[in-house]
XYZ file of C-alpha atoms in Angstrom:
662
model
C -30.736 29.140 12.293
C -31.972 27.722 8.995
C -32.666 31.189 7.636
C -29.268 32.433 8.808
C -27.455 29.607 7.026
C -29.552 29.982 3.888
C -28.199 33.460 3.279
C -24.648 32.080 3.306
C -25.290 29.711 0.394
C -23.908 26.809 2.416
C -27.151 24.820 2.759
C -27.023 21.697 0.594
C -30.058 20.549 -1.382
C -30.871 17.109 -2.780
C -29.261 15.393 0.171
C -30.723 12.320 1.853
C -29.799 10.275 4.882
C -28.633 6.749 4.065
C -29.434 5.710 7.613
C -29.064 7.166 11.078
C -26.650 4.496 12.227
C -23.610 6.059 13.843
C -20.442 5.562 11.777
C -18.255 7.178 14.385
C -18.126 9.847 17.030
C -16.172 13.036 16.649
C -15.015 15.384 19.369
C -18.320 17.243 19.670
C -20.843 14.968 17.976
C -21.659 11.861 16.025
C -21.028 11.014 12.369
C -23.431 9.288 9.979
C -23.657 8.724 6.216
C -25.649 10.829 3.751
C -26.092 10.782 -0.020
C -25.342 14.074 -1.752
C -26.148 13.960 -5.494
C -25.082 10.314 -5.661
C -21.913 10.777 -3.590
C -21.640 9.112 -0.178
C -20.532 11.751 2.336
C -20.209 12.082 6.102
C -22.502 14.313 8.149
C -21.156 15.534 11.497
C -23.875 16.532 13.922
C -23.230 18.373 17.208
C -24.380 16.540 20.321
C -27.707 17.823 21.574
C -26.377 17.925 25.153
C -23.472 20.156 24.141
C -25.776 22.371 22.099
C -28.234 22.718 24.984
C -25.470 23.623 27.453
C -24.136 26.268 25.078
C -27.583 27.808 24.656
C -27.897 28.028 28.420
C -24.451 29.611 28.824
C -24.170 32.081 25.959
C -27.541 32.243 24.259
C -28.807 30.952 20.943
C -27.969 34.034 18.915
C -24.277 33.945 19.779
C -24.102 30.208 19.080
C -25.717 30.650 15.671
C -23.414 33.461 14.657
C -20.309 31.641 15.870
C -21.139 28.390 14.066
C -22.083 30.248 10.874
C -18.840 32.220 10.846
C -16.820 29.078 11.516
C -18.532 27.244 8.637
C -17.986 30.165 6.274
C -14.296 30.120 7.173
C -14.141 26.325 6.759
C -15.827 26.480 3.354
C -12.920 28.561 2.038
C -10.252 26.007 2.953
C -8.695 24.102 0.044
C -5.889 21.656 0.756
C -5.398 17.926 0.002
C -4.545 17.249 3.666
C -7.559 19.043 5.134
C -11.020 17.445 5.101
C -13.141 19.056 2.397
C -16.182 20.836 3.841
C -19.135 20.643 1.419
C -21.875 22.507 3.245
C -24.611 22.266 5.861
C -27.516 19.832 6.099
C -30.357 20.231 8.599
C -31.227 17.122 10.548
C -33.903 16.563 13.145
C -32.953 14.839 16.383
C -35.025 12.171 18.121
C -36.566 14.845 20.361
C -37.587 17.052 17.464
C -34.793 19.643 17.641
C -33.409 20.733 14.245
C -29.638 21.111 14.175
C -27.183 21.828 11.368
C -24.915 18.934 10.430
C -21.684 19.718 8.628
C -21.271 17.581 5.499
C -17.714 16.592 4.587
C -16.061 14.059 2.311
C -16.260 10.428 3.459
C -13.026 8.875 4.700
C -12.126 5.256 5.464
C -11.047 5.404 9.119
C -9.272 7.550 11.677
C -5.611 7.213 12.606
C -6.434 5.532 15.923
C -8.332 2.715 14.234
C -5.629 2.317 11.580
C -2.740 2.042 14.056
C -4.602 -0.171 16.533
C -5.588 -2.724 13.894
C -2.284 -3.141 12.065
C 1.014 -4.504 13.290
C 4.379 -3.383 11.946
C 3.142 -0.572 9.710
C 5.809 -0.018 7.012
C 8.050 2.949 7.665
C 7.118 4.588 4.349
C 3.442 4.571 5.399
C 4.323 6.103 8.775
C 6.353 8.865 7.166
C 3.671 9.477 4.543
C 0.922 9.937 7.150
C 3.105 12.133 9.335
C 4.138 14.298 6.376
C 0.493 14.678 5.277
C -0.526 15.925 8.731
C 2.398 18.369 8.871
C 1.434 19.822 5.479
C -2.199 20.205 6.541
C -1.171 22.077 9.709
C 1.270 24.214 7.760
C -1.563 25.285 5.471
C -3.909 26.132 8.368
C -1.238 28.140 10.170
C -0.569 30.192 7.034
C -4.193 31.237 6.596
C -5.076 34.887 7.230
C -5.738 34.957 10.119
C -3.964 31.722 11.157
C -6.248 28.813 12.049
C -5.339 26.994 15.250
C -6.802 23.509 15.552
C -5.840 23.193 19.253
C -7.415 19.738 19.543
C -5.233 17.680 17.228
C -4.990 14.013 18.223
C -5.270 10.675 16.317
C -9.085 10.616 16.288
C -9.034 13.875 14.316
C -6.672 12.549 11.649
C -8.637 10.625 9.010
C -7.299 8.301 6.309
C -8.408 7.322 2.838
C -7.933 3.798 1.421
C -4.577 4.836 -0.042
C -3.455 6.050 3.434
C -3.674 9.715 2.437
C -4.135 11.578 5.748
C -6.394 14.589 6.303
C -7.066 16.785 9.343
C -10.682 16.964 10.522
C -12.852 18.761 13.122
C -11.450 22.147 12.148
C -14.769 23.984 12.033
C -15.823 23.157 15.574
C -12.296 23.643 16.844
C -12.367 27.330 15.982
C -15.789 28.491 17.060
C -17.659 29.337 20.250
C -16.785 25.898 21.671
C -13.256 27.141 22.308
C -14.481 29.428 25.022
C -16.338 26.769 26.974
C -14.492 23.546 26.198
C -10.760 24.311 26.559
C -10.004 20.644 25.990
C -12.380 18.103 24.549
C -11.915 14.761 26.291
C -9.678 12.584 28.388
C -8.649 10.739 25.224
C -6.987 13.834 23.756
C -5.413 15.123 26.983
C -2.094 13.415 26.200
C -1.721 15.541 23.050
C -2.601 18.931 24.528
C -0.004 21.464 25.615
C 0.111 22.748 29.173
C -0.869 26.314 28.310
C -4.055 25.090 26.577
C -5.380 23.868 29.950
C -5.273 27.251 31.643
C -8.395 29.367 31.993
C -8.740 31.612 28.917
C -5.725 30.020 27.197
C -3.621 32.087 24.780
C -4.396 30.129 21.591
C -1.476 30.042 19.160
C -0.138 27.840 16.376
C 2.502 26.499 18.777
C -0.273 24.476 20.458
C -0.686 22.433 17.278
C 3.086 21.994 17.011
C 3.029 20.466 20.488
C 0.158 18.137 19.562
C 1.961 17.091 16.401
C 4.852 15.792 18.518
C 2.393 13.397 20.146
C 1.208 12.303 16.696
C 4.816 11.430 15.776
C 5.231 9.336 18.935
C 1.940 7.552 18.335
C 2.599 6.724 14.669
C 6.157 5.458 15.076
C 5.799 3.640 18.397
C 2.273 2.409 17.566
C 1.435 3.069 21.206
C -0.688 5.808 22.786
C 1.776 8.364 24.259
C 0.280 8.574 27.714
C 2.000 11.035 30.024
C 3.526 9.864 33.286
C 1.159 12.054 35.339
C -2.225 13.506 34.513
C -2.314 17.261 34.001
C -6.037 17.787 34.032
C -6.617 18.045 37.787
C -4.163 20.878 38.476
C -2.000 21.980 35.552
C -0.269 24.701 37.594
C 1.082 22.136 40.072
C 2.955 20.088 37.469
C 6.717 20.226 37.955
C 7.958 17.745 35.348
C 8.704 19.089 31.907
C 6.622 17.894 28.957
C 9.646 15.994 27.652
C 10.154 14.236 31.004
C 6.512 13.177 31.064
C 7.008 11.385 27.741
C 10.541 10.121 28.262
C 9.640 6.433 27.959
C 7.998 7.111 24.585
C 10.982 9.129 23.378
C 13.303 6.284 24.336
C 11.424 3.988 21.947
C 12.307 6.118 18.946
C 15.112 4.146 17.330
C 16.251 2.737 14.015
C 14.301 4.492 11.241
C 12.623 6.868 13.735
C 15.778 7.890 15.666
C 16.245 10.990 13.505
C 12.863 12.270 14.749
C 13.839 12.340 18.417
C 15.384 15.824 18.397
C 12.412 17.205 16.450
C 9.913 15.776 18.952
C 11.890 17.220 21.873
C 11.844 20.686 20.278
C 8.104 20.475 19.628
C 7.420 19.456 23.253
C 9.203 22.485 24.710
C 7.319 23.976 27.680
C 7.901 27.439 26.244
C 5.514 27.926 23.268
C 7.811 30.557 21.750
C 10.702 28.068 21.623
C 8.834 25.507 19.540
C 9.573 25.379 15.794
C 6.996 26.518 13.242
C 5.129 23.989 11.121
C 7.094 25.185 8.081
C 10.308 24.078 9.762
C 8.686 20.893 11.046
C 7.265 19.826 7.652
C 10.585 20.466 5.895
C 12.451 18.350 8.447
C 9.846 15.601 8.145
C 10.233 15.623 4.374
C 14.008 15.461 4.603
C 13.892 12.594 7.094
C 11.313 10.824 4.928
C 13.598 10.676 1.915
C 16.729 9.841 3.911
C 15.010 6.986 5.714
C 13.136 5.579 2.734
C 16.112 5.689 0.390
C 18.331 4.256 3.097
C 15.917 1.381 3.676
C 15.694 0.781 -0.053
C 19.468 0.625 -0.356
C 19.701 -1.817 2.502
C 17.175 -4.277 1.102
C 18.444 -4.135 -2.455
C 22.136 -4.689 -1.926
C 23.576 -8.170 -2.147
C 25.438 -7.671 1.131
C 22.223 -7.507 3.180
C 22.254 -10.378 5.705
C 19.643 -12.983 4.843
C 17.518 -14.845 7.310
C 18.818 -18.409 7.289
C 16.347 -21.177 6.628
C 17.563 -24.280 8.440
C 16.413 -26.970 6.091
C 18.722 -29.276 4.237
C 16.961 -29.292 0.894
C 17.451 -25.536 0.532
C 20.967 -25.679 1.987
C 20.123 -22.846 4.420
C 19.201 -20.437 1.635
C 16.136 -18.238 1.756
C 13.612 -17.285 -0.883
C 13.869 -13.589 -1.678
C 11.916 -11.376 -4.006
C 14.994 -9.215 -4.594
C 17.462 -12.114 -4.890
C 20.683 -11.608 -6.864
C 20.867 -12.766 -10.498
C 19.968 -16.434 -10.776
C 22.108 -19.301 -12.131
C 25.179 -17.275 -13.142
C 27.149 -20.507 -12.646
C 25.615 -21.972 -15.793
C 27.515 -19.398 -17.823
C 30.835 -20.978 -16.966
C 29.833 -24.435 -18.171
C 31.332 -25.982 -15.024
C 28.045 -26.459 -13.202
C 25.054 -28.718 -13.590
C 21.500 -28.142 -12.371
C 20.448 -30.606 -9.710
C 16.718 -31.064 -9.107
C 15.056 -31.945 -5.810
C 11.384 -32.810 -5.361
C 10.087 -30.539 -2.593
C 6.409 -31.403 -2.298
C 3.186 -31.935 -4.174
C 0.872 -29.000 -4.709
C -2.401 -29.205 -2.740
C -4.271 -29.398 -6.072
C -3.159 -29.699 -9.701
C -2.321 -26.278 -11.120
C -1.682 -24.725 -14.482
C -1.469 -21.044 -15.481
C 0.126 -20.613 -12.055
C 1.245 -17.354 -10.474
C 3.750 -17.306 -7.637
C 5.121 -14.860 -5.077
C 7.943 -15.468 -2.590
C 8.321 -13.965 0.874
C 10.869 -15.016 3.486
C 10.474 -18.767 3.956
C 7.115 -19.087 2.187
C 5.919 -19.226 -1.389
C 2.383 -18.157 -2.329
C 0.769 -19.808 -5.324
C -2.526 -19.368 -7.136
C -3.588 -20.865 -10.434
C -6.445 -22.029 -12.593
C -7.710 -25.436 -11.536
C -10.970 -27.298 -11.919
C -10.160 -29.626 -9.070
C -13.275 -29.966 -6.882
C -14.521 -26.628 -8.217
C -11.570 -24.710 -6.778
C -10.691 -21.637 -8.835
C -7.829 -19.338 -7.894
C -7.499 -20.131 -4.226
C -4.237 -18.868 -2.747
C -1.979 -21.409 -1.045
C 1.140 -20.846 1.046
C 3.979 -23.377 1.158
C 5.999 -23.223 4.391
C 9.557 -24.400 3.765
C 10.204 -24.999 7.471
C 7.186 -27.246 7.931
C 7.177 -28.642 4.405
C 3.414 -28.271 4.090
C 0.703 -26.275 2.359
C -1.810 -23.937 3.958
C -4.931 -22.682 2.204
C -5.302 -18.976 2.952
C -8.699 -17.319 3.401
C -10.316 -16.643 0.037
C -9.414 -13.192 -1.263
C -12.237 -13.083 -3.797
C -9.806 -12.205 -6.609
C -10.287 -14.775 -9.379
C -7.561 -14.426 -12.014
C -5.781 -11.989 -9.688
C -1.991 -11.998 -9.393
C -0.297 -12.643 -6.021
C 2.634 -10.356 -5.333
C 4.779 -8.979 -2.531
C 4.750 -5.219 -1.959
C 7.209 -4.310 0.770
C 6.727 -7.229 3.127
C 3.025 -7.746 2.492
C 1.246 -10.360 0.397
C -1.269 -8.807 -1.978
C -3.687 -9.921 -4.686
C -3.764 -7.550 -7.649
C -6.808 -7.143 -9.872
C -8.792 -10.081 -11.220
C -12.476 -10.907 -11.267
C -13.899 -9.833 -7.913
C -16.438 -12.422 -6.796
C -18.340 -10.045 -4.508
C -19.344 -7.724 -7.359
C -19.004 -10.217 -10.226
C -16.911 -7.806 -12.218
C -13.282 -7.290 -13.163
C -11.685 -5.085 -10.538
C -8.895 -2.569 -10.026
C -8.658 -3.353 -6.327
C -5.628 -4.627 -4.456
C -6.291 -6.737 -1.376
C -3.596 -7.092 1.275
C -3.327 -10.140 3.535
C -3.360 -9.246 7.227
C -1.352 -12.089 8.750
C -2.329 -11.134 12.306
C -6.080 -11.433 11.727
C -5.907 -13.815 8.749
C -8.089 -11.485 6.699
C -7.844 -9.502 3.469
C -7.948 -5.730 3.860
C -7.660 -2.584 1.744
C -4.165 -1.218 2.344
C -2.709 -0.043 -0.963
C -4.647 2.237 -3.333
C -6.731 0.901 -6.206
C -5.208 0.778 -9.673
C -6.435 3.279 -12.234
C -7.812 0.549 -14.549
C -9.587 -2.761 -13.981
C -7.426 -5.768 -14.969
C -7.497 -9.563 -14.929
C -4.306 -11.621 -15.261
C -1.932 -8.677 -15.782
C 1.841 -8.906 -15.700
C 3.285 -7.630 -12.392
C 6.877 -6.818 -11.481
C 8.649 -5.009 -8.635
C 11.741 -2.911 -9.309
C 13.267 -1.194 -6.280
C 10.531 1.054 -4.839
C 8.214 0.659 -7.824
C 5.471 -1.853 -8.584
C 4.682 -2.020 -12.304
C 1.459 -3.565 -13.650
C 1.266 -4.283 -17.377
C -1.611 -5.284 -19.632
C -4.292 -7.739 -18.601
C -7.904 -8.349 -19.590
C -10.243 -5.436 -19.052
C -13.603 -7.221 -19.047
C -15.394 -10.477 -19.678
C -15.176 -10.185 -23.478
C -11.397 -10.366 -23.311
C -10.564 -6.804 -24.278
C -6.798 -6.989 -23.826
C -4.911 -3.941 -22.519
C -1.615 -2.406 -23.559
C -1.517 0.181 -20.753
C 1.040 0.279 -17.922
C 0.631 1.652 -14.384
C 3.339 2.407 -11.834
C 3.059 2.553 -8.027
C 5.779 4.214 -5.953
C 4.956 2.353 -2.748
C 7.766 3.941 -0.685
C 6.959 7.610 -1.152
C 3.844 8.812 -2.983
C 1.853 5.585 -2.645
C -0.344 6.357 -5.625
C -0.735 4.843 -9.071
C 0.339 6.728 -12.180
C -0.342 5.757 -15.778
C 2.796 5.484 -17.905
C 2.842 7.150 -21.295
C 4.920 4.248 -22.581
C 2.656 1.329 -23.564
C 3.209 -2.349 -24.227
C 4.365 -3.230 -27.760
C 1.015 -5.022 -28.264
C -1.959 -5.703 -25.958
C -1.208 -8.742 -23.806
C -2.291 -10.793 -20.803
C -1.425 -13.977 -18.893
C 2.330 -13.438 -19.021
C 5.103 -13.087 -16.447
C 7.503 -10.179 -16.922
C 11.032 -10.359 -15.571
C 13.922 -8.001 -14.970
C 17.534 -8.089 -16.063
C 19.494 -5.291 -14.453
C 17.517 -2.173 -15.498
C 15.717 -3.935 -18.351
C 12.173 -5.264 -18.280
C 11.749 -8.484 -20.288
C 8.551 -9.906 -21.786
C 8.838 -13.409 -23.196
C 6.307 -15.648 -24.927
C 3.134 -13.761 -24.141
C -0.490 -13.834 -25.253
C -2.104 -10.900 -27.039
C -5.489 -10.056 -28.539
C -6.543 -13.530 -29.697
C -2.951 -14.389 -30.678
C -0.249 -16.426 -28.980
C 3.207 -14.930 -29.427
C 6.645 -16.466 -29.066
C 8.419 -13.131 -29.529
C 10.349 -11.387 -26.765
C 10.661 -7.680 -25.986
C 12.879 -5.549 -23.763
C 12.761 -1.933 -22.538
C 14.597 0.049 -19.805
C 12.516 0.114 -16.619
C 13.731 3.675 -16.066
C 11.897 4.691 -19.256
C 8.607 3.302 -17.931
C 9.056 5.041 -14.576
C 10.056 8.332 -16.215
C 7.004 8.267 -18.471
C 4.786 7.809 -15.391
C 6.489 10.450 -13.239
C 6.488 13.220 -15.861
C 4.160 12.164 -18.687
C 3.790 15.631 -20.166
C 7.423 16.675 -20.018
C 9.600 13.664 -20.642
C 13.338 13.994 -20.546
C 14.740 13.852 -24.067
C 16.764 10.774 -23.190
C 13.544 8.816 -22.559
C 11.038 10.333 -24.977
C 12.330 8.364 -27.967
C 12.806 5.038 -26.177
C 10.563 2.163 -27.236
C 10.453 -1.610 -26.868
C 13.274 -3.568 -28.501
C 12.357 -6.858 -30.129
C 14.699 -9.700 -29.236
C 14.945 -13.311 -30.364
C 11.770 -15.400 -30.619
C 11.346 -18.455 -28.416
C 9.590 -20.222 -31.305
C 8.015 -22.707 -31.383
C 7.360 -22.340 -27.647
C 5.328 -19.491 -26.192
C 3.878 -20.410 -22.758
C 7.274 -20.243 -21.074
C 8.129 -19.395 -17.486
C 10.596 -16.583 -16.861
C 13.130 -16.668 -14.044
C 12.809 -13.523 -11.878
C 15.913 -11.335 -11.773
C 18.119 -13.619 -13.878
C 20.999 -11.954 -15.671
C 21.125 -12.726 -18.527
C 17.443 -13.666 -18.952
C 16.466 -17.319 -18.464
C 13.256 -19.036 -19.598
C 11.829 -22.371 -18.468
C 9.670 -24.880 -20.372
C 6.876 -23.887 -22.712
C 4.166 -25.222 -25.054
C 3.939 -25.053 -28.782
C 0.971 -23.277 -30.367
C -1.107 -26.457 -30.465
C -0.857 -26.871 -26.726
C -0.062 -30.565 -27.220
C 3.734 -30.468 -27.175
C 5.764 -29.250 -24.205
C 9.507 -28.809 -23.740
C 11.851 -29.463 -20.838
C 14.383 -26.853 -21.985
C 15.899 -24.175 -19.769
C 17.243 -21.536 -22.137
C 19.451 -18.523 -21.648
C 19.503 -15.405 -23.817
C 22.807 -14.782 -25.605
C 22.816 -11.114 -26.556
C 25.833 -11.332 -28.894
C 23.893 -13.716 -31.155
C 20.384 -12.494 -30.310
C 19.262 -16.061 -29.626
C 18.151 -18.411 -26.869
C 20.506 -21.283 -26.009
C 19.528 -24.385 -24.039
C 21.741 -24.676 -20.953
C 19.860 -27.235 -18.805
C 16.674 -29.279 -18.650
C 13.646 -29.675 -16.414
C 12.894 -33.057 -14.817
C 9.873 -33.247 -17.161
C 8.488 -31.292 -20.093
C 5.877 -28.688 -19.170
C 4.455 -25.305 -20.004
C 2.590 -22.668 -18.034
C 4.939 -23.049 -15.072
C 5.493 -20.543 -12.283
C 9.071 -19.813 -11.235
C 10.486 -18.291 -8.042
C 14.097 -17.598 -7.110
C 15.988 -19.154 -4.228
C 19.220 -17.425 -3.232
C 21.501 -16.612 -6.175
C 21.858 -19.963 -7.897
C 18.577 -21.808 -7.545
C 14.999 -21.705 -8.758
C 11.729 -23.274 -7.668
C 9.417 -24.473 -10.446
C 5.736 -24.902 -9.610
C 3.016 -26.763 -11.469
C 2.395 -26.352 -15.171
C 0.860 -28.640 -17.786
C 2.266 -31.178 -20.191
C 1.172 -33.360 -23.070
C -0.770 -36.539 -22.364
C -4.391 -37.279 -21.611
C -7.393 -35.736 -23.276
C -7.113 -32.075 -24.207
C -10.382 -31.274 -22.471
C -9.267 -32.916 -19.244
C -7.725 -30.165 -17.171
C -6.469 -32.506 -14.459
C -4.614 -34.698 -16.933
C -2.635 -31.676 -18.073
C -2.114 -29.987 -14.718
C 1.015 -30.997 -12.797
C 1.268 -31.099 -9.017
C 5.026 -30.695 -8.711
C 7.017 -28.245 -6.626
C 10.677 -28.735 -7.451
C 13.944 -27.069 -6.558
C 16.634 -26.727 -9.210
C 19.993 -25.652 -7.876
C 23.270 -25.124 -9.745
C 25.969 -27.286 -8.185
C 29.595 -27.960 -9.081
C 29.869 -31.151 -11.092
C 32.837 -33.535 -11.118
C 32.699 -33.583 -14.902
C 31.579 -31.254 -17.637
C 28.229 -32.374 -18.910
C 27.755 -32.141 -22.686
C 24.323 -30.525 -22.238
C 25.875 -27.468 -20.610
C 26.983 -24.956 -23.201
C 29.950 -22.620 -22.723
C 29.583 -18.940 -23.563
């Protein structure tokens, strides 16, 4: 067979086995890792038992020709949702038999492993995977002649780190194995149409449409769609329809998946001719994807969305929200004062803190030299009024954030490789571990600015390496739909790091940041829509955005290390240090656009800079940590506060002089 494959040009040279340890097992053989010109790939080797049985049944010549023709056909396939076939590598089995192994791109896991190991997969991820599979099938069915997979089930759908889905096992699904293995295993029987089980089945693209319906049920219900009776023993004796066999799984399709019910029913039709084509299916999936995702986005971003009530007196039954309404609007009227409540001490002193808020918890990480602790992530539970140290993520100088409903650490110095990283680690609350869930950023970054606006996560600036090369680049992640990072053409006004951006309506605000060896007290503003537009269509910007640049607003001089209040409208800043680092302020200042200036409207309980700020409901903030004057400058603990405090605007019985009317 080696000579036969050599004439096809498909035999790969300069390929070595990394080890023979089995990475996984496909439908007809095992999978192991190989190195092809420095690239780690997957080699899929047919089981010797299957190969021997085929030789006995049909002869070696027919097997060779069938496998060669299938590989030639596979080598011509080019689609982002179909596993890329690279060529053939000859491996020798433990009994000395030489067999061709098909070398394909390496993937992270199969769909079965992904679904079984994650709870409550976000709906946008479910739709993205389902849409990817539908597009891959649509491509195969439109080949000339059409390619029928006929053994599509979750084990044959593979995922990359960014959750991009690709269809695998196509080569072996369209060769001589079809004639002698009408279905592959008991594990895939629940996804196979009735006609595929007959002797000499009439293979058609409608078989894959049927299997795809099972994929939909599996992804959205996160449960294997086992049929009510087994078909394998006597398929001709089955009297229930395919829909009736899966009725309990169909009944579970509700909420965001309810719109898929009618599509699944059509795809499960007993009559192959009555099933829709994959063109129709993929278009309906795409339509449902946008309706559902945009609908979910609208629901979580509107102020009328019911909030989960936190029954604790100090928060007055209000809940921390990442997308909370504008903060402290009551201060504008001059009729309110800001009342402060001491919540708790931090587990360790913290300065240069970063904070993220999710439901009834806040997540905090910061620089601290306390007992050698550097950038551990802690969670404060408002219900229990205590701190919990989370498992170490390995991201030193990374930024905690909330994407969707998941806690992530973005960038930083990755301890495992001792280098600045572009990775994003996601906290798996079920297993209390950090996993790869969202795709890597395009650039490595430490201490970048991070902000979420609707369905977009925007990462700005940061340090690129250990010599403090500061970045001015911006990246955008559409985590609802495309789930991939794009570099924005619009850059920061100057390179910067260690700053907290904020939003005010559709404006992104940068206040009191640090640049390349310089500490700034200047503030800048730009429409977020301009950043997103420059990332979506960098080579063909709409004229309305192409000329937009950052607008310089009033300086916060002499203070630069201020905290910004997320989502406040107008913008609000908290505390700050002067350029010497010795003098801190207790001012809470609000930006007055008509005068292009910052006006003090309230005060902190104590002067501090480098604070982290989170929002609580629509009229309260939580201030965490920071540093103040006092003690020796080289004593980090003397400058690092341990406070977690709640400031909440409340109606006062008198008008305090410190509150300024606008």
